[in-house]
PDB file of C-alpha atoms and ligand atoms in Angstrom:
ATOM      1  CA  MET O  22       0.113  -0.147  -0.060  1.00  0.00           C
ATOM      2  CA  ALA O  23       1.104   3.443  -0.908  1.00  0.00           C
ATOM      3  CA  ARG O  24       2.060   5.611   2.162  1.00  0.00           C
ATOM      4  CA  LYS O  25      -0.156   8.340   3.079  1.00  0.00           C
ATOM      5  CA  VAL O  26       1.463  11.914   3.254  1.00  0.00           C
ATOM      6  CA  ALA O  27       0.338  13.771   6.359  1.00  0.00           C
ATOM      7  CA  LEU O  28      -1.310  17.083   4.978  1.00  0.00           C
ATOM      8  CA  GLY O  29      -2.023  20.425   6.592  1.00  0.00           C
ATOM      9  CA  VAL O  30      -4.430  22.607   5.044  1.00  0.00           C
ATOM     10  CA  LEU O  31      -4.544  26.422   5.362  1.00  0.00           C
ATOM     11  CA  ILE O  32      -7.810  27.965   4.112  1.00  0.00           C
ATOM     12  CA  SER O  33      -9.613  31.511   4.552  1.00  0.00           C
ATOM     13  CA  GLY O  34     -12.950  30.882   2.723  1.00  0.00           C
ATOM     14  CA  ASN O  35     -15.110  28.582   1.329  1.00  0.00           C
ATOM     15  CA  GLY O  36     -12.866  25.565   1.249  1.00  0.00           C
ATOM     16  CA  SER O  37     -13.982  24.161  -2.309  1.00  0.00           C
ATOM     17  CA  ASN O  38     -10.568  22.784  -2.770  1.00  0.00           C
ATOM     18  CA  LEU O  39     -10.218  21.351   0.505  1.00  0.00           C
ATOM     19  CA  GLN O  40     -13.602  19.593  -0.170  1.00  0.00           C
ATOM     20  CA  ALA O  41     -11.913  18.170  -3.475  1.00  0.00           C
ATOM     21  CA  ILE O  42      -9.073  16.486  -1.578  1.00  0.00           C
ATOM     22  CA  ILE O  43     -11.076  15.187   1.082  1.00  0.00           C
ATOM     23  CA  ASN O  44     -13.264  13.556  -1.625  1.00  0.00           C
ATOM     24  CA  ALA O  45     -10.139  12.305  -3.408  1.00  0.00           C
ATOM     25  CA  ILE O  46      -8.908  10.851  -0.319  1.00  0.00           C
ATOM     26  CA  GLU O  47     -12.093   9.451   0.692  1.00  0.00           C
ATOM     27  CA  SER O  48     -12.381   7.842  -2.909  1.00  0.00           C
ATOM     28  CA  GLY O  49      -8.870   6.329  -2.616  1.00  0.00           C
ATOM     29  CA  ARG O  50      -7.381   8.314  -5.520  1.00  0.00           C
ATOM     30  CA  LEU O  51      -5.466  10.198  -3.009  1.00  0.00           C
ATOM     31  CA  ASP O  52      -2.744   8.569  -0.754  1.00  0.00           C
ATOM     32  CA  ALA O  53      -2.758  11.475   2.108  1.00  0.00           C
ATOM     33  CA  GLU O  54      -4.408  12.248   5.556  1.00  0.00           C
ATOM     34  CA  ILE O  55      -5.384  15.526   6.643  1.00  0.00           C
ATOM     35  CA  ARG O  56      -4.070  16.165  10.109  1.00  0.00           C
ATOM     36  CA  ILE O  57      -5.380  19.694  10.424  1.00  0.00           C
ATOM     37  CA  VAL O  58      -7.445  22.538   8.592  1.00  0.00           C
ATOM     38  CA  ILE O  59      -6.142  25.880   9.617  1.00  0.00           C
ATOM     39  CA  SER O  60      -8.099  29.088   8.897  1.00  0.00           C
ATOM     40  CA  ASN O  61      -7.099  32.723   9.805  1.00  0.00           C
ATOM     41  CA  ARG O  62     -10.805  33.706   9.816  1.00  0.00           C
ATOM     42  CA  GLN O  63     -13.374  32.041  12.030  1.00  0.00           C
ATOM     43  CA  ASP O  64     -16.344  32.202   9.466  1.00  0.00           C
ATOM     44  CA  ALA O  65     -14.617  30.369   6.798  1.00  0.00           C
ATOM     45  CA  GLN O  66     -17.049  27.598   5.378  1.00  0.00           C
ATOM     46  CA  GLY O  67     -14.352  25.171   4.818  1.00  0.00           C
ATOM     47  CA  LEU O  68     -14.088  24.729   8.421  1.00  0.00           C
ATOM     48  CA  ALA O  69     -17.310  23.222   8.728  1.00  0.00           C
ATOM     49  CA  ARG O  70     -16.336  21.024   5.676  1.00  0.00           C
ATOM     50  CA  ALA O  71     -13.635  19.560   7.512  1.00  0.00           C
ATOM     51  CA  GLN O  72     -15.443  18.903  10.904  1.00  0.00           C
ATOM     52  CA  ARG O  73     -18.260  17.159   8.844  1.00  0.00           C
ATOM     53  CA  HIS O  74     -15.469  14.700   7.872  1.00  0.00           C
ATOM     54  CA  GLN O  75     -14.101  14.588  11.688  1.00  0.00           C
ATOM     55  CA  ILE O  76     -10.853  16.253  10.521  1.00  0.00           C
ATOM     56  CA  PRO O  77      -9.340  18.373  13.503  1.00  0.00           C
ATOM     57  CA  THR O  78      -9.781  22.247  12.819  1.00  0.00           C
ATOM     58  CA  GLN O  79      -8.172  25.542  14.376  1.00  0.00           C
ATOM     59  CA  VAL O  80      -8.643  29.108  13.855  1.00  0.00           C
ATOM     60  CA  ILE O  81      -5.507  31.185  14.403  1.00  0.00           C
ATOM     61  CA  ASP O  82      -6.736  34.541  13.620  1.00  0.00           C
ATOM     62  CA  HIS O  83      -4.234  36.868  11.963  1.00  0.00           C
ATOM     63  CA  ARG O  84      -5.499  40.018  13.614  1.00  0.00           C
ATOM     64  CA  SER O  85      -4.694  39.280  16.982  1.00  0.00           C
ATOM     65  CA  HIS O  86      -1.097  38.366  15.812  1.00  0.00           C
ATOM     66  CA  PRO O  87      -0.070  41.552  13.864  1.00  0.00           C
ATOM     67  CA  ASP O  88       3.367  40.643  13.631  1.00  0.00           C
ATOM     68  CA  ARG O  89       3.758  38.020  10.715  1.00  0.00           C
ATOM     69  CA  GLU O  90       6.827  36.213  11.823  1.00  0.00           C
ATOM     70  CA  MET O  91       4.736  35.638  15.348  1.00  0.00           C
ATOM     71  CA  TYR O  92       1.894  34.509  13.416  1.00  0.00           C
ATOM     72  CA  ASP O  93       3.603  32.212  11.395  1.00  0.00           C
ATOM     73  CA  LYS O  94       5.650  30.721  14.390  1.00  0.00           C
ATOM     74  CA  ILE O  95       2.413  29.538  15.808  1.00  0.00           C
ATOM     75  CA  LEU O  96       1.217  28.199  12.559  1.00  0.00           C
ATOM     76  CA  ILE O  97       4.466  26.108  12.550  1.00  0.00           C
ATOM     77  CA  ASP O  98       4.123  25.004  15.974  1.00  0.00           C
ATOM     78  CA  THR O  99       0.229  23.706  15.115  1.00  0.00           C
ATOM     79  CA  LEU O 100       1.636  22.074  11.971  1.00  0.00           C
ATOM     80  CA  GLN O 101       4.484  20.423  13.904  1.00  0.00           C
ATOM     81  CA  ALA O 102       2.458  19.242  16.656  1.00  0.00           C
ATOM     82  CA  ARG O 103       0.310  17.087  14.005  1.00  0.00           C
ATOM     83  CA  GLN O 104       3.655  16.228  12.238  1.00  0.00           C
ATOM     84  CA  VAL O 105       2.511  17.330   9.117  1.00  0.00           C
ATOM     85  CA  GLU O 106       4.756  16.836   5.989  1.00  0.00           C
ATOM     86  CA  LEU O 107       3.456  18.945   3.476  1.00  0.00           C
ATOM     87  CA  VAL O 108       1.436  21.959   3.542  1.00  0.00           C
ATOM     88  CA  ILE O 109      -1.207  22.937   1.500  1.00  0.00           C
ATOM     89  CA  LEU O 110      -2.567  26.240   0.604  1.00  0.00           C
ATOM     90  CA  ALA O 111      -6.258  26.112  -0.309  1.00  0.00           C
ATOM     91  CA  GLY O 112      -7.493  29.970  -0.815  1.00  0.00           C
ATOM     92  CA  PHE O 113      -5.521  30.656   2.090  1.00  0.00           C
ATOM     93  CA  MET O 114      -5.207  34.671   1.609  1.00  0.00           C
ATOM     94  CA  ARG O 115      -2.278  35.383   3.427  1.00  0.00           C
ATOM     95  CA  LEU O 116       1.587  35.691   2.557  1.00  0.00           C
ATOM     96  CA  LEU O 117       4.023  33.337   4.454  1.00  0.00           C
ATOM     97  CA  SER O 118       6.974  34.696   5.975  1.00  0.00           C
ATOM     98  CA  PRO O 119      10.522  33.965   4.681  1.00  0.00           C
ATOM     99  CA  LEU O 120      10.905  31.868   8.075  1.00  0.00           C
ATOM    100  CA  PHE O 121       7.979  29.341   7.096  1.00  0.00           C
ATOM    101  CA  VAL O 122       8.982  29.204   3.543  1.00  0.00           C
ATOM    102  CA  ARG O 123      12.280  28.091   4.344  1.00  0.00           C
ATOM    103  CA  LEU O 124      11.337  25.608   6.903  1.00  0.00           C
ATOM    104  CA  TYR O 125       8.902  23.803   4.599  1.00  0.00           C
ATOM    105  CA  SER O 126      10.814  24.368   1.730  1.00  0.00           C
ATOM    106  CA  ASN O 127       9.349  22.281  -1.655  1.00  0.00           C
ATOM    107  CA  ARG O 128       6.782  21.359   1.074  1.00  0.00           C
ATOM    108  CA  ILE O 129       4.387  24.057   0.614  1.00  0.00           C
ATOM    109  CA  MET O 130       1.823  23.753  -2.277  1.00  0.00           C
ATOM    110  CA  ASN O 131      -0.225  26.581  -3.360  1.00  0.00           C
ATOM    111  CA  ILE O 132      -3.348  26.835  -5.984  1.00  0.00           C
ATOM    112  CA  HIS O 133      -3.683  29.850  -7.976  1.00  0.00           C
ATOM    113  CA  PRO O 134      -6.696  30.883 -10.174  1.00  0.00           C
ATOM    114  CA  ALA O 135      -4.622  31.861 -13.302  1.00  0.00           C
ATOM    115  CA  LEU O 136      -1.976  30.565 -15.768  1.00  0.00           C
ATOM    116  CA  LEU O 137       1.053  31.984 -13.755  1.00  0.00           C
ATOM    117  CA  PRO O 138       3.118  33.667 -14.560  1.00  0.00           C
ATOM    118  CA  SER O 139       0.419  35.533 -15.948  1.00  0.00           C
ATOM    119  CA  PHE O 140      -1.910  37.196 -13.718  1.00  0.00           C
ATOM    120  CA  PRO O 141      -0.170  36.852 -10.165  1.00  0.00           C
ATOM    121  CA  GLY O 142      -1.907  38.327  -7.210  1.00  0.00           C
ATOM    122  CA  LEU O 143      -5.647  39.084  -6.452  1.00  0.00           C
ATOM    123  CA  HIS O 144      -8.798  39.418  -8.238  1.00  0.00           C
ATOM    124  CA  VAL O 145      -7.146  37.587 -11.440  1.00  0.00           C
ATOM    125  CA  GLN O 146     -10.509  36.357 -12.675  1.00  0.00           C
ATOM    126  CA  LYS O 147     -11.599  39.767 -13.383  1.00  0.00           C
ATOM    127  CA  LYS O 148      -8.367  40.702 -14.815  1.00  0.00           C
ATOM    128  CA  ALA O 149      -8.272  38.173 -17.304  1.00  0.00           C
ATOM    129  CA  VAL O 150     -11.659  39.103 -18.613  1.00  0.00           C
ATOM    130  CA  GLU O 151     -10.847  42.633 -18.570  1.00  0.00           C
ATOM    131  CA  TYR O 152      -7.780  41.781 -20.541  1.00  0.00           C
ATOM    132  CA  GLY O 153      -9.090  39.870 -23.159  1.00  0.00           C
ATOM    133  CA  VAL O 154      -7.341  36.911 -22.803  1.00  0.00           C
ATOM    134  CA  ARG O 155      -8.727  33.590 -24.928  1.00  0.00           C
ATOM    135  CA  PHE O 156      -7.417  31.135 -22.359  1.00  0.00           C
ATOM    136  CA  SER O 157      -6.692  31.346 -18.469  1.00  0.00           C
ATOM    137  CA  GLY O 158      -6.997  28.380 -16.070  1.00  0.00           C
ATOM    138  CA  CYS O 159      -5.165  27.327 -13.076  1.00  0.00           C
ATOM    139  CA  THR O 160      -1.744  26.387 -11.588  1.00  0.00           C
ATOM    140  CA  VAL O 161      -0.497  24.337  -8.564  1.00  0.00           C
ATOM    141  CA  HIS O 162       3.193  25.434  -7.440  1.00  0.00           C
ATOM    142  CA  PHE O 163       5.516  25.207  -4.876  1.00  0.00           C
ATOM    143  CA  VAL O 164       5.741  28.098  -2.694  1.00  0.00           C
ATOM    144  CA  ASN O 165       8.855  30.250  -2.684  1.00  0.00           C
ATOM    145  CA  GLU O 166       9.857  33.466  -1.038  1.00  0.00           C
ATOM    146  CA  GLU O 167       7.956  35.506  -3.647  1.00  0.00           C
ATOM    147  CA  CYS O 168       4.319  35.749  -4.131  1.00  0.00           C
ATOM    148  CA  ASP O 169       3.080  33.177  -6.658  1.00  0.00           C
ATOM    149  CA  GLU O 170       6.183  32.661  -8.214  1.00  0.00           C
ATOM    150  CA  GLY O 171       7.480  29.241  -7.139  1.00  0.00           C
ATOM    151  CA  PRO O 172       8.200  26.131  -9.361  1.00  0.00           C
ATOM    152  CA  ILE O 173       4.998  24.752 -11.223  1.00  0.00           C
ATOM    153  CA  ILE O 174       3.737  21.432 -10.976  1.00  0.00           C
ATOM    154  CA  ALA O 175       0.727  21.336 -12.874  1.00  0.00           C
ATOM    155  CA  GLN O 176      -1.662  23.704 -14.819  1.00  0.00           C
ATOM    156  CA  ALA O 177      -5.154  23.178 -16.573  1.00  0.00           C
ATOM    157  CA  VAL O 178      -6.354  25.561 -19.207  1.00  0.00           C
ATOM    158  CA  VAL O 179      -9.882  26.860 -19.690  1.00  0.00           C
ATOM    159  CA  PRO O 180     -11.495  29.185 -22.553  1.00  0.00           C
ATOM    160  CA  VAL O 181     -12.396  32.514 -21.876  1.00  0.00           C
ATOM    161  CA  PHE O 182     -15.449  33.624 -23.792  1.00  0.00           C
ATOM    162  CA  ALA O 183     -16.729  36.984 -24.817  1.00  0.00           C
ATOM    163  CA  HIS O 184     -19.910  36.540 -22.619  1.00  0.00           C
ATOM    164  CA  ASP O 185     -17.918  35.952 -19.480  1.00  0.00           C
ATOM    165  CA  THR O 186     -17.829  37.524 -16.229  1.00  0.00           C
ATOM    166  CA  GLU O 187     -15.567  37.285 -13.542  1.00  0.00           C
ATOM    167  CA  GLU O 188     -18.146  35.024 -11.706  1.00  0.00           C
ATOM    168  CA  THR O 189     -18.299  32.494 -14.806  1.00  0.00           C
ATOM    169  CA  LEU O 190     -14.820  32.380 -15.310  1.00  0.00           C
ATOM    170  CA  ALA O 191     -13.694  31.746 -11.835  1.00  0.00           C
ATOM    171  CA  GLU O 192     -16.465  28.810 -11.858  1.00  0.00           C
ATOM    172  CA  ARG O 193     -14.832  27.306 -14.974  1.00  0.00           C
ATOM    173  CA  ILE O 194     -11.515  27.452 -13.438  1.00  0.00           C
ATOM    174  CA  LEU O 195     -12.526  26.151  -9.949  1.00  0.00           C
ATOM    175  CA  ARG O 196     -13.746  23.101 -11.542  1.00  0.00           C
ATOM    176  CA  GLN O 197     -10.545  22.545 -12.890  1.00  0.00           C
ATOM    177  CA  GLU O 198      -8.631  23.492  -9.628  1.00  0.00           C
ATOM    178  CA  HIS O 199     -10.751  20.547  -8.335  1.00  0.00           C
ATOM    179  CA  ARG O 200      -9.037  18.059 -10.713  1.00  0.00           C
ATOM    180  CA  ILE O 201      -5.658  19.313 -10.626  1.00  0.00           C
ATOM    181  CA  TYR O 202      -4.854  19.734  -6.958  1.00  0.00           C
ATOM    182  CA  PRO O 203      -5.691  16.543  -5.614  1.00  0.00           C
ATOM    183  CA  SER O 204      -3.619  14.936  -8.373  1.00  0.00           C
ATOM    184  CA  ALA O 205      -0.675  17.156  -7.848  1.00  0.00           C
ATOM    185  CA  ILE O 206      -0.628  15.949  -4.141  1.00  0.00           C
ATOM    186  CA  GLN O 207      -0.853  12.460  -5.229  1.00  0.00           C
ATOM    187  CA  LEU O 208       2.422  12.985  -7.366  1.00  0.00           C
ATOM    188  CA  TYR O 209       3.894  14.338  -4.087  1.00  0.00           C
ATOM    189  CA  SER O 210       2.557  11.535  -2.189  1.00  0.00           C
ATOM    190  CA  GLU O 211       4.137   9.072  -4.816  1.00  0.00           C
ATOM    191  CA  GLY O 212       7.648  10.620  -4.427  1.00  0.00           C
ATOM    192  CA  ARG O 213       7.552  11.388  -8.473  1.00  0.00           C
ATOM    193  CA  LEU O 214       8.307  15.312  -8.168  1.00  0.00           C
ATOM    194  CA  ARG O 215      11.920  16.542  -7.959  1.00  0.00           C
ATOM    195  CA  VAL O 216      12.543  20.398  -7.994  1.00  0.00           C
ATOM    196  CA  THR O 217      15.724  21.346 -10.126  1.00  0.00           C
ATOM    197  CA  GLY O 218      16.160  25.118 -10.161  1.00  0.00           C
ATOM    198  CA  ARG O 219      12.694  26.522 -11.138  1.00  0.00           C
ATOM    199  CA  ARG O 220      11.441  23.501 -12.656  1.00  0.00           C
ATOM    200  CA  VAL O 221       9.470  20.707 -11.349  1.00  0.00           C
ATOM    201  CA  VAL O 222      10.531  17.203 -13.223  1.00  0.00           C
ATOM    202  CA  ILE O 223       7.458  14.554 -12.685  1.00  0.00           C
ATOM    203  CA  GLU O 224       8.909  11.028 -12.939  1.00  0.00           C
ATOM    204  CA  GLY O 225       7.095   8.964 -15.386  1.00  0.00           C
ATOM    205  CA  ALA O 226       4.767  11.701 -16.696  1.00  0.00           C
ATOM    206  CA  ARG O 227       3.116  11.147 -19.941  1.00  0.00           C
ATOM    207  CA  ALA O 228       3.428  13.422 -22.882  1.00  0.00           C
ATOM    208  CA  ASN O 229       0.424  14.425 -25.393  1.00  0.00           C
ATOM    209  CA  GLU O 230       2.603  15.656 -28.476  1.00  0.00           C
ATOM    210  CA  GLU O 231      -0.868  16.590 -30.187  1.00  0.00           C
ATOM    211  CA  ALA O 232      -2.597  18.199 -27.211  1.00  0.00           C
ATOM    212  CA  ALA O 233      -3.845  21.862 -28.409  1.00  0.00           C
ATOM    213  CA  LEU O 234      -6.867  24.179 -27.739  1.00  0.00           C
ATOM    214  CA  VAL O 235      -7.697  26.958 -30.184  1.00  0.00           C
ATOM    215  CA  GLU O 236     -10.046  29.821 -29.390  1.00  0.00           C
ATOM    216  CA  PRO O 237     -12.247  30.393 -30.922  1.00  0.00           C
ATOM    217  CA  PRO O 238     -12.155  26.813 -32.876  1.00  0.00           C
ATOM    218  CA  PRO O 239     -11.072  27.001 -36.403  1.00  0.00           C
ATOM    219  CA  GLU O 240     -14.159  27.156 -38.767  1.00  0.00           C
ATOM    220  CA  THR O 241     -12.398  25.569 -41.993  1.00  0.00           C
TER     221      THR O 241
HETATM  222  C1  GAR S  14      -9.703  29.294  -5.482  1.00  0.00           C
HETATM  223  O1  GAR S  14     -10.002  29.768  -6.824  1.00  0.00           O
HETATM  224  C2  GAR S  14      -7.914  29.477  -5.323  1.00  0.00           C
HETATM  225  O2  GAR S  14      -7.226  29.223  -6.553  1.00  0.00           O
HETATM  226  C3  GAR S  14      -7.812  30.843  -5.048  1.00  0.00           C
HETATM  227  O3  GAR S  14      -9.059  31.150  -3.838  1.00  0.00           O
HETATM  228  C4  GAR S  14      -9.948  30.111  -4.283  1.00  0.00           C
HETATM  229  C5  GAR S  14     -10.341  29.408  -3.104  1.00  0.00           C
HETATM  230  O4  GAR S  14     -11.466  28.909  -3.211  1.00  0.00           O
HETATM  231  N1  GAR S  14      -6.531  31.214  -4.162  1.00  0.00           N
HETATM  232  C6  GAR S  14      -5.996  32.289  -4.873  1.00  0.00           C
HETATM  233  O5  GAR S  14      -6.510  33.191  -4.986  1.00  0.00           O
HETATM  234  C7  GAR S  14      -4.628  32.493  -3.838  1.00  0.00           C
HETATM  235  N2  GAR S  14      -4.027  33.480  -4.100  1.00  0.00           N
HETATM  236  P1  GAR S  14     -11.910  27.603  -2.018  1.00  0.00           P
HETATM  237  O6  GAR S  14     -11.665  28.422  -0.535  1.00  0.00           O
HETATM  238  O7  GAR S  14     -13.256  27.212  -2.485  1.00  0.00           O
HETATM  239  O8  GAR S  14     -11.054  26.429  -2.488  1.00  0.00           O
END
């Protein structure tokens, strides 16, 4: 039987990516165990999702710890107490300090709702619609000391249509987030990810040389 990687999942809101990870574990597609879900907000709906599956939760409110390093030390203590190996940022809307990132070097994953390095930062679905790109998507990456900059593990591409709003594009991207995040974690769990410089090499990855999307689709 494959080993189960011990996860600590950090959230700030709805937690639909957390739910996708829970579902993947429960259906046997992901060899992992969520040791703790931590939210920086008391009102994060993701907390109830975790509790419904008997996963321990903790709220560590950033407003009561204004110093970022102090806050991150509490996060670290909480994760270490549960012997977490891999930290999963699932809609966690806070930057981590260099202290945290160095301690968990190549052991923090984030999901971002755009095709990095395009559209880093916040409100990126709105920015993609406004820019007029024909494609956007999502990116799973390891976290380094720069925001939305770390080595890329997986990406999924979705079309952007003329009638899209920030909300319709966000929903389309989110459906793909729910597919690629659990599978990226599974690659880690299987020991198939190797970081060399800024690149992530995936052992045994298949290559589809003919894969291409064209938007609008060619009419001839
Ligand atoms: C997701 O779209 C995720 O990519 C994004 O927040 C949403 C969380 O949704 N993360 C970021 O923008 C990080 N900078 P969820 O709470 O339903 O998983």
